[in-house]
GROMACS .gro file of C-alpha atoms in nm:
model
  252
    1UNK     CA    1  -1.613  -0.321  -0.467
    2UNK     CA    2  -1.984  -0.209  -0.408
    3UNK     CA    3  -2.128  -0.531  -0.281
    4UNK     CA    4  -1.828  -0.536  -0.065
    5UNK     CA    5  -1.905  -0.152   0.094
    6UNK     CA    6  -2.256  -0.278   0.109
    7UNK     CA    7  -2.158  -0.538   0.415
    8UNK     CA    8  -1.839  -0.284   0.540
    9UNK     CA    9  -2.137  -0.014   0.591
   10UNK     CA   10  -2.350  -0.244   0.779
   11UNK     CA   11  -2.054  -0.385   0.956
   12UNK     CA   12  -1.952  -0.008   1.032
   13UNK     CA   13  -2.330   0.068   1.164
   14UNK     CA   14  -2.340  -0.249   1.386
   15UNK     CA   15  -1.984  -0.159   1.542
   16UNK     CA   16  -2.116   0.196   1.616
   17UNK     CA   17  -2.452   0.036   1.816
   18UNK     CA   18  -2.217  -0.198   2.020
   19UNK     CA   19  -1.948   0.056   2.115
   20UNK     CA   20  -2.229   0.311   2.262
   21UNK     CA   21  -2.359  -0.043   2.431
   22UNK     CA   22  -2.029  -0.114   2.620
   23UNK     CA   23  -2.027  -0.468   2.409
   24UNK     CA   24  -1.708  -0.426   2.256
   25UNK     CA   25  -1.518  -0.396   2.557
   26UNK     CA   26  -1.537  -0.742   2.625
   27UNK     CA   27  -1.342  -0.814   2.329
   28UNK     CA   28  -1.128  -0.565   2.317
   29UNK     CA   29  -1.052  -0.690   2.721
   30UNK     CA   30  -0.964  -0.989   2.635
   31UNK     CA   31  -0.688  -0.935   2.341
   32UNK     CA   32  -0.499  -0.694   2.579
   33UNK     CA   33  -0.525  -0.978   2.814
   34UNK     CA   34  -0.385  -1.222   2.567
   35UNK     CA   35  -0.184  -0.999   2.408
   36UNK     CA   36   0.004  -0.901   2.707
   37UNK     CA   37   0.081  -1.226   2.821
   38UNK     CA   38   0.232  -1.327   2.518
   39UNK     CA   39   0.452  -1.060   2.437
   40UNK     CA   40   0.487  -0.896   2.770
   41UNK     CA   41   0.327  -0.548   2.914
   42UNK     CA   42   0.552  -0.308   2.751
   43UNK     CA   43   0.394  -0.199   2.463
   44UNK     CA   44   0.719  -0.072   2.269
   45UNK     CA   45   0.848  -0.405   2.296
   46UNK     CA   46   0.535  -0.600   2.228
   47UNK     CA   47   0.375  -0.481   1.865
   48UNK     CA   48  -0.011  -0.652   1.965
   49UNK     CA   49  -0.035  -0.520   2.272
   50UNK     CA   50   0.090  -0.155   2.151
   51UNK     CA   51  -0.238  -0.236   1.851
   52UNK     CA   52  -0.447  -0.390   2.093
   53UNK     CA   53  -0.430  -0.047   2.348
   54UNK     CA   54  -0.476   0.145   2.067
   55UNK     CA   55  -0.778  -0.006   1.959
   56UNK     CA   56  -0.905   0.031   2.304
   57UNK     CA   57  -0.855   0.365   2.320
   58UNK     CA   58  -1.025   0.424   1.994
   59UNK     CA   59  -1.322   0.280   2.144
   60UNK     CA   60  -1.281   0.465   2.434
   61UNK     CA   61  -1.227   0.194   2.679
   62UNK     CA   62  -1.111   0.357   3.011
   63UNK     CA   63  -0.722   0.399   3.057
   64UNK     CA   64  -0.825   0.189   3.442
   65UNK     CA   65  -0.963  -0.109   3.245
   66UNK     CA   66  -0.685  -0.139   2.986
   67UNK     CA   67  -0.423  -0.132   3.298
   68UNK     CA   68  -0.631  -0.362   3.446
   69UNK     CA   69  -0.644  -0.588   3.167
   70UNK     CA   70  -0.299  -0.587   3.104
   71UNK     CA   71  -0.216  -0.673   3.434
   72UNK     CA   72  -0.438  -0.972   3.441
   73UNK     CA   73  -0.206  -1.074   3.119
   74UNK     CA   74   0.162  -1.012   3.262
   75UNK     CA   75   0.032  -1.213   3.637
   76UNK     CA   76  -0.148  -1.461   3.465
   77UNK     CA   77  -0.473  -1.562   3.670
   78UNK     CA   78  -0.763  -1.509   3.415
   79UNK     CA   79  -0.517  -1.416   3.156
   80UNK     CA   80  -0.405  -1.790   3.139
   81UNK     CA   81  -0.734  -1.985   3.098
   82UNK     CA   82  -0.786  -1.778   2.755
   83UNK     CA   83  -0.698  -2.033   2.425
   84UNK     CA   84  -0.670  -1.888   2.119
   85UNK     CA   85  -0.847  -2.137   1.822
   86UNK     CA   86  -0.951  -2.088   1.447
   87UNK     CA   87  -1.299  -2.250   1.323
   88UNK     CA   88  -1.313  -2.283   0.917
   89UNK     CA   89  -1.659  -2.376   0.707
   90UNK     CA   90  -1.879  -2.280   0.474
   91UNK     CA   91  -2.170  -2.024   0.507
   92UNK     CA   92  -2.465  -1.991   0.203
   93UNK     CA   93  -2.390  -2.007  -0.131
   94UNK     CA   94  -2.061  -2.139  -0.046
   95UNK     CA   95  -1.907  -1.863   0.085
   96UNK     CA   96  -1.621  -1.951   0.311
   97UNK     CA   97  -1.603  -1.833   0.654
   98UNK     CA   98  -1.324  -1.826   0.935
   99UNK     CA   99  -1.355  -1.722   1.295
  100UNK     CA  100  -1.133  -1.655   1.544
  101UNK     CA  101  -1.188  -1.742   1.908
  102UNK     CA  102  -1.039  -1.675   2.258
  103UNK     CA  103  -1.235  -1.923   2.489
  104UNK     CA  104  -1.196  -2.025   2.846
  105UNK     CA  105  -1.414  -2.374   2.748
  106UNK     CA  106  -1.330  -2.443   2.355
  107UNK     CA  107  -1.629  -2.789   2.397
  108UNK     CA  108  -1.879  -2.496   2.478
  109UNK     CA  109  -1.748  -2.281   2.227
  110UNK     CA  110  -1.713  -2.536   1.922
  111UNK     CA  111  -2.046  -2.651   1.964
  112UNK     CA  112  -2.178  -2.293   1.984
  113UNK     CA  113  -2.001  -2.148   1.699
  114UNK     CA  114  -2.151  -2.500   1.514
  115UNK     CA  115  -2.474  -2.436   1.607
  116UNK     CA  116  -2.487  -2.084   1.396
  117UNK     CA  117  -2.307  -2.237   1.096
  118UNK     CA  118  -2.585  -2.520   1.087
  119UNK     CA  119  -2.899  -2.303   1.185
  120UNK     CA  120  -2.815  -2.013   0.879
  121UNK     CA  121  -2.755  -2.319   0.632
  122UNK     CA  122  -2.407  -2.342   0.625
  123UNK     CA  123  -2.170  -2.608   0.858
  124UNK     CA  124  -1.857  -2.623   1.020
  125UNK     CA  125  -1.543  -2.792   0.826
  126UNK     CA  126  -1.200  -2.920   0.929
  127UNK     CA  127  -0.920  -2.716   1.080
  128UNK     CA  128  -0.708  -2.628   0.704
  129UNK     CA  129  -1.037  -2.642   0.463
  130UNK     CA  130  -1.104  -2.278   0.353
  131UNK     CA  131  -0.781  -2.083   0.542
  132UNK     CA  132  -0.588  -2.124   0.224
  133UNK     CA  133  -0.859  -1.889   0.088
  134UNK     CA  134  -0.718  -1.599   0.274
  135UNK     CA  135  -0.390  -1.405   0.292
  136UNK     CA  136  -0.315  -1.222   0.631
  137UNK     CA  137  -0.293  -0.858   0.603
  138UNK     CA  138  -0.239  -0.564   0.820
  139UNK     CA  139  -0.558  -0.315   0.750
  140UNK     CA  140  -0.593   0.028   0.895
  141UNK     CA  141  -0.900   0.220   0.881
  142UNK     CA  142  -0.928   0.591   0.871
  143UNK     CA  143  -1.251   0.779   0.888
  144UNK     CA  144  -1.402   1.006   0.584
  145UNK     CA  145  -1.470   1.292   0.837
  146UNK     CA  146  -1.137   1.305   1.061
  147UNK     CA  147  -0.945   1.340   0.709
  148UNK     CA  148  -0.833   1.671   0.639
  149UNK     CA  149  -0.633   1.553   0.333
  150UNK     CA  150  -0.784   1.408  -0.047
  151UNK     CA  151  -0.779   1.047  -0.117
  152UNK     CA  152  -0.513   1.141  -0.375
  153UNK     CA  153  -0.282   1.263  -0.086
  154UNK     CA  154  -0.366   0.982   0.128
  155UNK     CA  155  -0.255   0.703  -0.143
  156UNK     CA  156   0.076   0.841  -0.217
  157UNK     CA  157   0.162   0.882   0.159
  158UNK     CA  158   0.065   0.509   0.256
  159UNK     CA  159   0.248   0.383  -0.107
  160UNK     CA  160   0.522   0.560  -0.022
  161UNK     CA  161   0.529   0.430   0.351
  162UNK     CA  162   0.489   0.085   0.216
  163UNK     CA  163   0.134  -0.010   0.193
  164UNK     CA  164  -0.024  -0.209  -0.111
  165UNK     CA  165  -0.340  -0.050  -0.174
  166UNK     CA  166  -0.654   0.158  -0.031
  167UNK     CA  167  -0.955   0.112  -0.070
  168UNK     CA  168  -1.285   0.257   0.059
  169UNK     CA  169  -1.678   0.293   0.111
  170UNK     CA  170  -1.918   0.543   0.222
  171UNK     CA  171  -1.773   0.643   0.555
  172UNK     CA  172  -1.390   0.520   0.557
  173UNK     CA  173  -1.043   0.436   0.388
  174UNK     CA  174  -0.897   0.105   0.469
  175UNK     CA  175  -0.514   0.053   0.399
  176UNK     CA  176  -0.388  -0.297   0.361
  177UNK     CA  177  -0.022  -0.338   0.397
  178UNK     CA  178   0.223  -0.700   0.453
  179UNK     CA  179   0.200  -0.793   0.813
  180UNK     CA  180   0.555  -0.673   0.900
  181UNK     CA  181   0.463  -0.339   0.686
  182UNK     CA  182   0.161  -0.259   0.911
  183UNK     CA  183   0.365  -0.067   1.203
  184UNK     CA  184   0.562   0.152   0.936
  185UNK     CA  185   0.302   0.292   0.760
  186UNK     CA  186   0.086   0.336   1.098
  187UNK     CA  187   0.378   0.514   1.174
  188UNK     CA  188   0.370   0.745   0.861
  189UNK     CA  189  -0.023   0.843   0.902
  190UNK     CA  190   0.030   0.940   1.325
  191UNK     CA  191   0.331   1.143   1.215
  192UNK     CA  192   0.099   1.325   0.975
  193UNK     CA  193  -0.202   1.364   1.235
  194UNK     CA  194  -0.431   1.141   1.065
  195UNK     CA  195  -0.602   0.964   1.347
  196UNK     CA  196  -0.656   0.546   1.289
  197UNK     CA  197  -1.013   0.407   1.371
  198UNK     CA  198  -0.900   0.062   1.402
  199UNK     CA  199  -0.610  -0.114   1.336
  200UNK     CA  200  -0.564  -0.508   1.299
  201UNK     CA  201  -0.403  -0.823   1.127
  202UNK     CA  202  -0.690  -0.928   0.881
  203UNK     CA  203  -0.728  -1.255   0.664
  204UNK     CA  204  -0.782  -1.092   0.320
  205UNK     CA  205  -0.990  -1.345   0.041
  206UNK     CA  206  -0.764  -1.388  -0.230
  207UNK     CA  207  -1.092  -1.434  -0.437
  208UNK     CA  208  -1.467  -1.305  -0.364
  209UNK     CA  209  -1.809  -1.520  -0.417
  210UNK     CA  210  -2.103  -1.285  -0.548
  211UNK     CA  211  -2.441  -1.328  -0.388
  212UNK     CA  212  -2.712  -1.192  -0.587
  213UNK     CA  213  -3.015  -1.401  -0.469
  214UNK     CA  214  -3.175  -1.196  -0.113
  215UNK     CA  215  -3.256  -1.450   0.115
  216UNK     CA  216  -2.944  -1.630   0.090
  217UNK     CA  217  -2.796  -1.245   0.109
  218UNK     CA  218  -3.027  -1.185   0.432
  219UNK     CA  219  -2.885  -1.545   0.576
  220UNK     CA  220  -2.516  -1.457   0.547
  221UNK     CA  221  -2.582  -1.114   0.707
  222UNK     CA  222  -2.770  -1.278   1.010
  223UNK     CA  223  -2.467  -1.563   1.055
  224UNK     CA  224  -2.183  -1.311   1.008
  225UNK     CA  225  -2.351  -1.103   1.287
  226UNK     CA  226  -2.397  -1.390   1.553
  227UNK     CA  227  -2.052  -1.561   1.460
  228UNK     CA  228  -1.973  -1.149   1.527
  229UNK     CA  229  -2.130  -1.108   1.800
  230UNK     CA  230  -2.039  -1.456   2.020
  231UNK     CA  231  -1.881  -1.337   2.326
  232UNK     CA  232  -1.567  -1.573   2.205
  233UNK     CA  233  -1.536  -1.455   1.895
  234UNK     CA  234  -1.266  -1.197   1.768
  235UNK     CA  235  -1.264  -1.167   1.428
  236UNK     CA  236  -1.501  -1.302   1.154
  237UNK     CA  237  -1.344  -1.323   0.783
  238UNK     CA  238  -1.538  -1.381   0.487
  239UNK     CA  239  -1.477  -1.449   0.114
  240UNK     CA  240  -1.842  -1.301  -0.051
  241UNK     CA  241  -1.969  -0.971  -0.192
  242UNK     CA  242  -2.341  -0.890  -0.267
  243UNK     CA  243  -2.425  -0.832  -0.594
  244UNK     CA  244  -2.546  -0.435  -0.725
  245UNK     CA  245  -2.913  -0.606  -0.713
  246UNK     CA  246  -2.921  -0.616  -0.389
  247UNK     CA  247  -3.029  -0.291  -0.172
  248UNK     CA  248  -2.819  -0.221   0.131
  249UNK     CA  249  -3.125  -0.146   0.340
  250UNK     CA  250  -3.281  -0.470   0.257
  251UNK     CA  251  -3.005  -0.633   0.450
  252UNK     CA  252  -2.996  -0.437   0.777
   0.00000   0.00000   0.00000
């Protein structure tokens, strides 16, 4: 699991820069948009949207521009031009990439997101070629310092509430539940006061490539964080971990 912390703590230091930038509003804007109009504004009734405001609020996205976006969703206007797509390839070393996309112009978008996977020696496949890779899970991510209970505590709470494991690195616990588990054992941690960082519907690898070589490492890093940072892109899933060779800091 260390090679995978290695790229979670990276991943955890980038989100941190573009929060206090504003960037991840954007994103975050646009699933409450989408969300919304597909399951409706009322966020008891409509499971995304009740994630997707949470989210927001973790990020702390102001309560104006999440009513805002929402609206936008339920009346349609922007809310409609947004398509939701999936690209699928191949990254260095083989490791197999997905990203999800809400675009308003998916022939700018495709040939963006295959620009990134060709310039950082990977290349875009067909639609089906690496998703059976990955198993969709419901993840939930607490952080180390708003805990006030042991990891001990924590794992019997989420078994009991239905989760199927935790796992964590240097600054968090991540829960992974089934899909239709995820609410319940949300649920179970709020009722116990343990505040959620983030909380999402993740494509889990079913098996992990280990990189040990650096360049190709330093590659993968630099395409994971454009494909991350493309203002279509909402979620970037991976199937590699870096070998104990390589040092964390080399890669930021």
């Amino acid at each position: 699991m260390s090679g995978h912390s290695k790229w979670a703590n990276i991943k955890h230091k980038k989100a941190k820069a573009d929060a206090q930038k504003g960037k991840i509003f954007t994103k975050l804007g646009r699933e409450l948009i989408v969300a919304a109009r597909a399951g409706g504004g009322d966020p008891n009734n409509n499971f995304r949207l009740k994630i997707a405001i949470d989210n927001a609020k973790s990020a702390n996205m102001p309560n104006d521009n999440i009513q805002r976006a929402i609206q936008k969703g339920v009346g349609g206007g922007e809310g409609e031009s947004y398509e939701e797509l999936r690209y699928e390839g191949y990254g260095p070393g083989g490791v197999a990439i997905m990203v999800d996309i809400m675009t308003d112009n998916r022939n700018r978008t495709a040939g963006e997101v295959r620009h990134i996977f060709s310039k950082h020696g990977g290349n875009l496949g067909e639609t089906g070629c690496v998703n059976w890779m990955f198993t969709e899970k419901g993840q939930l991510m607490m952080l180390k310092e708003d805990l006030k209970c042991d990891e001990d505590e924590l794992m019997m709470l989420v078994l009991e509430a239905g989760a199927e494991d935790l796992q964590q690195d240097e600054e968090s616990f991540v829960v992974y539940t089934a899909p239709a588990d995820m609410e319940a054992v949300r649920q179970a941690l709020l009722d116990q006061g343990i505040a959620i960082e983030e909380a999402k519907i993740n494509q889990v690898p079913q098996n992990t490539i280990e990189i040990a070589d650096l360049e190709q490492a330093k590659k993968l890093v630099r395409m994971m964080e454009l494909l991350e940072d493309h203002d279509d892109s909402q979620g970037v899933y991976a199937n590699f971990e870096f070998a104990d060779s390589i040092d964390e800091e080399e890669l930021d």
